[in-house]
Amino acid sequence: MAAPTATTSIARPRVDLYSDTVSRPTDGMRRAIAEAEVGNEQAGEDPTVNRLQAMVAELLGKEMALFLPSGTMCNEIAYRVWCDHGDEIILDATSHALHFETGGPGALAGVMTRPVSGDRGIFTGAQVEAVIRPKTRHAPRQKLVSIENTANLGGGAIWPLEQVADVAAVARAHGMRVHMDGARLLNAVVASGISAARFAAEVDSAWIDLSKGLGCPIGGVLAGSAAFIEEAWRFKHQFGGAMRQAGIVAAAGVYALEHHVDRLADDHTRAKRLADGIADLRDIAVDANRVDTNMVYFDVSGTGVDGPEFSRRLMAEHQVRIGAMSASSLRAVTHLDVDDRDIETAIAAIRAVTAEA
Ligand SMILES: *Cc1c(COP(=O)(O)O)cnc(C)c1O
């Protein structure tokens, strides 16, 4: 399992499905940034940051929220707040925190990680129950269960609400808290019709990323109880995440929450169209019925070309960028800089590379 392999070319691709992090701020967002009212964020005096935090607290149905420079910092600060050094977090074997945060749980939060193997990144209460340790002085203390909704390496899969509740009930029965990595929670919300607050009501802390499908340049917002956020503020300073006139970037977040949430449905429709457009290819394995949100994973091993080489050819021959996720698979991610025509271009490119292979 690897991070998506970037193609070496620095030329901007014609169609960029590498990630939903590649989108550029829209003109409206840039205007909101230019016009932002600002103040000293770390003194609580930036009105735009305060507004963004209030919006996210309300969206997630939590008492308070905290603006942070990245989603990674949202995860690591939450882990640090809920755990002491040497404590253990239970999470999925495919989770972002385990693979893409450079060992942050160990290095920054000082915690042990206990992976369980869910289905597409989604595990059950019984799986949590199965790894509960005896409460002896020899065992690490288990403090937190961390879930990822949507599950990135799970293909953008949405946690069923009952399963979040099931996992949370088992966690609570063993004295643990529950954290939700909601980098793409709003994709789950728009696709499922379940509100963000309803999902978040099952967990103690949750966050959304501003720089994924919402299309902002920077940031994440972490939410929880007032006491949790008070502690999170301490670690925000300690981790070097306290800022000054951060309203410049928070303004993009406010703008995105007002203008870029409902349109996530378009990203989902386009991801589905992409999957449908290559589903008949004998040498490509893709399950269009498992495209829940804005990601399409497909396996190219039937073509005889490996994942990184398939990705390289898409870029070199068609200027379509789709990252390789393993020796045999690629991941295409839709976002607000991809339109219907781009999807048709990408389908044609995948078909052409497959035909030549
Ligand atoms: C992107 C991502 C993160 C980290 O967010 P950054 O803003 O890139 O630091 C965490 N979890 C998941 C599921 C992600 O996709």
Coordinates of C-alpha atoms and ligand atoms in Angstrom, one line a residue:
M1 CA 0.0 0.0 0.0
A2 CA 1.5 3.3 -1.0
A3 CA 0.8 6.9 -1.4
P4 CA -0.3 7.9 -4.9
T5 CA 2.8 8.0 -7.1
A6 CA 3.0 11.4 -8.7
T7 CA 4.1 11.5 -12.3
T8 CA 7.4 13.3 -12.8
S9 CA 6.2 15.9 -15.3
I10 CA 5.6 19.3 -13.9
A11 CA 3.5 20.4 -16.8
R12 CA -0.1 21.0 -15.7
P13 CA -2.2 18.1 -16.9
R14 CA -5.2 18.7 -19.1
V15 CA -7.3 16.7 -16.7
D16 CA -6.1 16.3 -13.1
L17 CA -7.7 13.5 -11.2
Y18 CA -4.7 12.9 -9.0
S19 CA -6.6 14.1 -5.8
D20 CA -9.3 16.5 -4.7
T21 CA -6.4 18.5 -3.2
V22 CA -5.3 19.8 -6.6
S23 CA -8.2 22.3 -7.1
R24 CA -7.4 26.0 -7.2
P25 CA -9.4 28.6 -5.4
T26 CA -12.2 29.9 -7.5
D27 CA -12.6 33.6 -8.3
G28 CA -15.4 34.0 -5.7
M29 CA -13.2 32.4 -3.1
R30 CA -10.2 34.7 -4.0
R31 CA -12.5 37.7 -3.6
A32 CA -13.6 36.4 -0.2
I33 CA -9.9 36.0 0.8
A34 CA -9.1 39.5 -0.4
E35 CA -12.0 41.1 1.5
A36 CA -11.5 39.1 4.7
E37 CA -11.7 41.0 8.0
V38 CA -8.7 39.8 10.1
G39 CA -7.2 40.1 13.6
N40 CA -4.8 38.2 15.8
E41 CA -6.0 34.6 15.6
Q42 CA -4.1 33.2 18.6
A43 CA -5.7 35.8 20.9
G44 CA -9.1 34.8 19.6
E45 CA -9.4 38.2 17.8
D46 CA -9.7 37.2 14.2
P47 CA -13.4 37.7 13.3
T48 CA -13.2 35.5 10.2
V49 CA -11.6 32.6 12.0
N50 CA -14.1 33.0 14.8
R51 CA -16.9 32.9 12.2
L52 CA -15.5 29.8 10.5
Q53 CA -15.1 28.0 13.8
A54 CA -18.7 28.9 14.8
M55 CA -20.0 27.6 11.5
V56 CA -18.2 24.3 11.8
A57 CA -19.2 23.8 15.5
E58 CA -22.8 24.3 14.4
L59 CA -22.5 22.1 11.3
L60 CA -21.1 19.3 13.5
G61 CA -23.4 19.9 16.4
K62 CA -20.5 20.4 18.8
E63 CA -19.9 23.1 21.4
M64 CA -16.8 24.5 19.9
A65 CA -14.4 24.2 16.9
L66 CA -10.8 25.1 16.2
F67 CA -9.2 26.2 12.9
L68 CA -6.0 24.3 12.2
P69 CA -3.5 24.5 9.3
S70 CA -4.1 21.0 8.2
G71 CA -6.2 17.9 8.6
T72 CA -3.1 16.0 9.8
M73 CA -2.9 18.4 12.7
C74 CA -6.6 17.9 13.4
N75 CA -5.9 14.1 13.8
E76 CA -2.7 14.5 15.8
I77 CA -4.0 17.1 18.2
A78 CA -7.2 15.1 18.8
Y79 CA -5.0 12.0 19.5
R80 CA -2.8 14.0 21.8
V81 CA -5.8 15.4 23.7
W82 CA -7.5 12.1 24.3
C83 CA -4.4 10.1 25.0
D84 CA -1.3 10.1 27.3
H85 CA 2.0 8.9 25.9
G86 CA 2.0 5.1 25.6
D87 CA -1.8 4.9 25.3
E88 CA -3.3 3.0 22.4
I89 CA -5.6 4.0 19.6
I90 CA -7.7 1.5 17.7
L91 CA -8.1 2.3 14.0
D92 CA -8.5 0.7 10.6
A93 CA -5.5 -0.9 8.9
T94 CA -6.0 1.4 5.9
S95 CA -6.4 4.6 7.8
H96 CA -4.7 7.9 6.8
A97 CA -3.2 8.4 10.2
L98 CA -1.4 5.0 9.9
H99 CA 0.0 5.5 6.4
F100 CA 0.2 9.1 5.4
E101 CA 1.0 11.2 8.6
T102 CA 4.7 10.2 8.7
G103 CA 4.3 8.4 12.0
G104 CA 2.5 11.3 13.6
P105 CA 0.6 9.2 16.1
G106 CA 3.9 8.0 17.5
A107 CA 6.0 11.1 16.9
L108 CA 3.5 13.8 17.9
A109 CA 0.7 12.2 19.9
G110 CA 3.1 9.6 21.5
V111 CA 0.5 6.8 21.1
M112 CA 0.5 3.2 20.1
T113 CA -1.7 2.2 17.1
R114 CA -3.7 -1.0 17.0
P115 CA -5.0 -1.6 13.4
V116 CA -8.1 -3.7 12.7
S117 CA -9.0 -4.9 9.2
G118 CA -12.3 -3.5 8.2
D119 CA -14.2 -3.8 4.9
R120 CA -13.2 -0.9 2.7
G121 CA -11.8 0.9 5.8
I122 CA -15.0 0.3 7.8
F123 CA -14.9 -2.0 10.8
T124 CA -17.4 -3.3 13.3
G125 CA -18.0 -3.1 17.0
A126 CA -17.2 -6.8 17.2
Q127 CA -13.8 -6.1 15.7
V128 CA -13.1 -3.5 18.3
E129 CA -14.3 -5.9 21.0
A130 CA -11.8 -8.5 19.7
V131 CA -8.8 -6.3 20.3
I132 CA -9.7 -5.1 23.8
R133 CA -6.9 -5.7 26.2
P134 CA -7.1 -6.8 29.8
K135 CA -6.7 -3.8 32.1
T136 CA -3.5 -4.8 33.7
R137 CA -0.4 -2.8 34.5
H138 CA 1.5 -4.4 31.6
A139 CA -0.9 -3.5 28.8
P140 CA -1.0 -0.1 27.1
R141 CA -4.2 1.7 28.1
Q142 CA -6.7 1.8 25.2
K143 CA -8.2 5.3 25.1
L144 CA -9.5 6.0 21.6
V145 CA -11.2 4.5 18.6
S146 CA -10.5 6.5 15.4
I147 CA -12.7 6.1 12.4
E148 CA -12.4 7.7 8.9
N149 CA -15.5 8.9 7.1
T150 CA -15.3 8.7 4.1
A151 CA -12.6 6.0 4.1
N152 CA -9.9 7.2 1.7
L153 CA -8.1 3.9 0.9
G154 CA -11.5 2.2 1.3
G155 CA -12.4 3.9 -2.0
G156 CA -14.3 6.9 -0.5
A157 CA -16.6 4.5 1.3
I158 CA -19.3 5.9 3.6
W159 CA -19.7 4.5 7.1
P160 CA -23.3 3.4 7.7
L161 CA -24.6 5.5 10.6
E162 CA -25.6 2.3 12.6
Q163 CA -22.0 1.1 12.3
V164 CA -20.6 4.3 13.7
A165 CA -23.1 3.9 16.6
D166 CA -22.1 0.2 17.0
V167 CA -18.4 1.0 17.2
A168 CA -19.0 4.0 19.5
A169 CA -21.1 1.8 21.9
V170 CA -18.3 -0.8 22.2
A171 CA -15.7 1.9 22.7
R172 CA -17.8 3.6 25.4
A173 CA -18.4 0.2 27.1
H174 CA -14.6 0.0 27.5
G175 CA -14.1 3.6 28.6
M176 CA -12.8 4.8 25.3
R177 CA -13.5 7.9 23.3
V178 CA -14.3 8.0 19.6
H179 CA -12.7 10.3 17.0
M180 CA -13.9 10.8 13.5
D181 CA -11.4 11.8 10.7
G182 CA -13.9 13.6 8.6
A183 CA -11.5 14.9 5.9
R184 CA -14.3 14.0 3.5
L185 CA -17.2 13.9 5.9
L186 CA -19.2 16.3 3.8
N187 CA -18.9 14.0 0.8
A188 CA -20.5 11.3 3.0
V189 CA -23.2 13.8 4.1
V190 CA -24.1 14.9 0.5
A191 CA -24.1 11.3 -0.8
S192 CA -26.0 9.8 2.1
G193 CA -28.4 12.6 3.1
I194 CA -27.3 12.0 6.7
S195 CA -26.4 15.3 8.3
A196 CA -22.9 16.0 9.5
A197 CA -24.3 16.6 13.0
R198 CA -26.0 13.3 13.1
F199 CA -22.7 11.5 12.2
A200 CA -20.8 13.6 14.6
A201 CA -23.3 13.0 17.4
E202 CA -21.9 9.5 17.7
V203 CA -18.3 10.7 18.3
D204 CA -16.5 12.9 20.8
S205 CA -14.3 14.7 18.3
A206 CA -14.6 15.2 14.5
W207 CA -13.1 17.4 11.9
I208 CA -13.5 18.4 8.3
D209 CA -10.8 19.3 5.8
L210 CA -11.2 22.5 3.9
S211 CA -8.5 21.7 1.3
K212 CA -10.1 18.5 -0.2
G213 CA -13.5 18.6 -1.9
L214 CA -14.3 22.0 -0.5
G215 CA -11.6 23.5 -2.6
C216 CA -9.8 25.8 -0.1
P217 CA -6.0 26.3 -0.3
I218 CA -5.3 25.4 3.4
G219 CA -6.8 24.1 6.6
G220 CA -9.0 21.9 8.6
V221 CA -11.4 22.5 11.4
L222 CA -11.6 20.3 14.5
A223 CA -14.7 20.2 16.7
G224 CA -15.7 18.8 20.1
S225 CA -16.8 19.9 23.6
A226 CA -15.6 23.2 25.0
A227 CA -13.2 21.3 27.3
F228 CA -11.8 19.3 24.4
I229 CA -11.2 22.5 22.4
E230 CA -9.6 24.2 25.3
E231 CA -7.0 21.4 25.5
A232 CA -6.7 21.3 21.7
W233 CA -5.8 25.0 21.8
R234 CA -2.8 24.2 24.0
F235 CA -1.5 21.6 21.6
K236 CA -2.2 23.9 18.6
H237 CA 0.4 26.3 20.2
Q238 CA 2.7 23.4 21.1
F239 CA 2.6 21.9 17.6
G240 CA 3.3 25.3 16.1
G241 CA -0.1 25.7 14.6
A242 CA -1.2 28.9 16.2
M243 CA -1.4 31.7 13.6
R244 CA -1.9 35.5 13.3
Q245 CA -4.1 37.1 10.7
A246 CA -5.4 33.6 9.7
G247 CA -8.7 35.1 8.6
I248 CA -7.1 35.4 5.2
V249 CA -7.3 31.7 4.8
A250 CA -10.3 31.1 7.0
A251 CA -12.3 33.3 4.6
A252 CA -11.9 30.6 2.0
G253 CA -13.4 28.1 4.4
V254 CA -16.4 30.3 5.1
Y255 CA -16.9 30.8 1.4
A256 CA -16.6 27.1 0.7
L257 CA -19.2 26.2 3.4
E258 CA -21.6 28.6 1.8
H259 CA -20.9 27.7 -1.9
H260 CA -19.1 24.4 -2.3
V261 CA -21.0 21.8 -0.2
D262 CA -24.1 21.0 -2.3
R263 CA -22.0 20.8 -5.5
L264 CA -20.1 17.8 -4.1
A265 CA -23.0 15.8 -5.6
D266 CA -21.6 16.8 -9.0
D267 CA -18.2 15.2 -8.1
H268 CA -20.0 12.1 -7.1
T269 CA -22.0 11.9 -10.3
R270 CA -18.8 12.4 -12.3
A271 CA -16.9 9.7 -10.4
K272 CA -19.8 7.3 -11.1
R273 CA -19.7 8.3 -14.8
L274 CA -16.0 7.7 -15.0
A275 CA -16.4 4.2 -13.4
D276 CA -19.3 3.4 -15.8
G277 CA -17.3 4.6 -18.7
I278 CA -14.5 2.0 -18.2
A279 CA -16.6 -0.8 -16.6
D280 CA -17.0 -2.7 -19.8
L281 CA -13.2 -3.0 -20.4
R282 CA -12.2 -6.6 -20.0
D283 CA -8.7 -5.8 -18.8
I284 CA -9.7 -3.2 -16.2
A285 CA -11.4 -4.2 -12.9
V286 CA -13.6 -1.5 -11.5
D287 CA -16.8 -1.9 -9.4
A288 CA -19.0 1.1 -10.4
N289 CA -21.5 0.0 -7.7
R290 CA -18.9 0.7 -5.1
V291 CA -18.3 4.3 -6.1
D292 CA -20.0 6.0 -3.1
T293 CA -18.5 9.4 -3.4
N294 CA -15.7 11.1 -5.4
M295 CA -13.2 8.3 -5.8
V296 CA -12.7 5.6 -8.4
Y297 CA -10.2 2.9 -7.7
F298 CA -9.5 0.6 -10.7
D299 CA -7.1 -2.3 -11.2
V300 CA -5.1 -2.4 -14.4
S301 CA -3.3 -5.8 -13.8
G302 CA -5.3 -7.4 -16.6
T303 CA -3.7 -5.0 -19.1
G304 CA -0.2 -6.4 -18.5
V305 CA 1.0 -2.9 -17.6
D306 CA 1.6 -2.1 -14.0
G307 CA 0.0 0.7 -12.1
P308 CA 2.8 3.3 -12.1
E309 CA 3.5 2.7 -15.8
F310 CA -0.2 2.9 -16.7
S311 CA -0.3 6.2 -14.8
R312 CA 2.8 7.5 -16.6
R313 CA 1.3 6.6 -20.0
L314 CA -2.0 8.4 -19.2
M315 CA 0.0 11.5 -18.4
A316 CA 2.6 11.3 -21.2
E317 CA 0.3 10.4 -24.0
H318 CA -3.0 12.1 -22.9
Q319 CA -2.1 14.7 -20.3
V320 CA -4.5 12.9 -17.9
R321 CA -3.1 12.6 -14.4
I322 CA -4.4 9.7 -12.3
G323 CA -2.1 8.5 -9.5
A324 CA -1.0 4.9 -9.0
M325 CA -2.0 3.5 -5.5
S326 CA -0.2 0.2 -5.8
A327 CA 1.6 -2.0 -8.3
S328 CA -1.7 -2.8 -9.9
S329 CA -4.2 0.0 -9.0
L330 CA -4.9 3.6 -9.8
R331 CA -7.2 6.1 -8.0
A332 CA -9.1 8.9 -9.8
V333 CA -10.6 11.6 -7.6
T334 CA -13.1 14.2 -8.9
H335 CA -13.2 17.8 -7.6
L336 CA -14.4 21.2 -8.5
D337 CA -11.8 21.8 -11.2
V338 CA -13.1 18.7 -13.2
D339 CA -16.1 19.0 -15.5
D340 CA -18.2 16.6 -17.6
R341 CA -15.9 17.0 -20.6
D342 CA -12.8 16.2 -18.5
I343 CA -14.4 13.0 -17.4
E344 CA -15.0 12.0 -21.1
T345 CA -11.4 12.9 -21.9
A346 CA -10.2 10.7 -19.0
I347 CA -12.4 7.8 -20.1
A348 CA -11.1 8.0 -23.6
A349 CA -7.5 8.1 -22.3
I350 CA -7.9 5.1 -20.1
R351 CA -9.5 3.2 -23.0
A352 CA -6.7 4.2 -25.3
V353 CA -3.9 3.2 -22.9
T354 CA -5.7 -0.1 -22.3
A355 CA -6.1 -0.8 -26.0
E356 CA -2.4 -0.1 -26.7
A357 CA -1.3 -2.3 -23.8
Ligands
LIG1 C1 -6.1 14.4 3.5 C2 -6.5 13.5 4.6 C3 -6.0 13.8 5.9 C4 -4.9 14.8 6.2 O1 -5.4 16.1 5.8 P1 -4.3 17.2 5.3 O2 -5.1 18.4 5.3 O3 -3.8 16.7 4.0 O4 -3.2 17.3 6.4 C5 -6.4 13.0 6.9 N1 -7.3 12.0 6.7 C6 -7.8 11.7 5.5 C7 -8.8 10.6 5.4 C8 -7.4 12.5 4.4 O5 -7.8 12.1 3.2

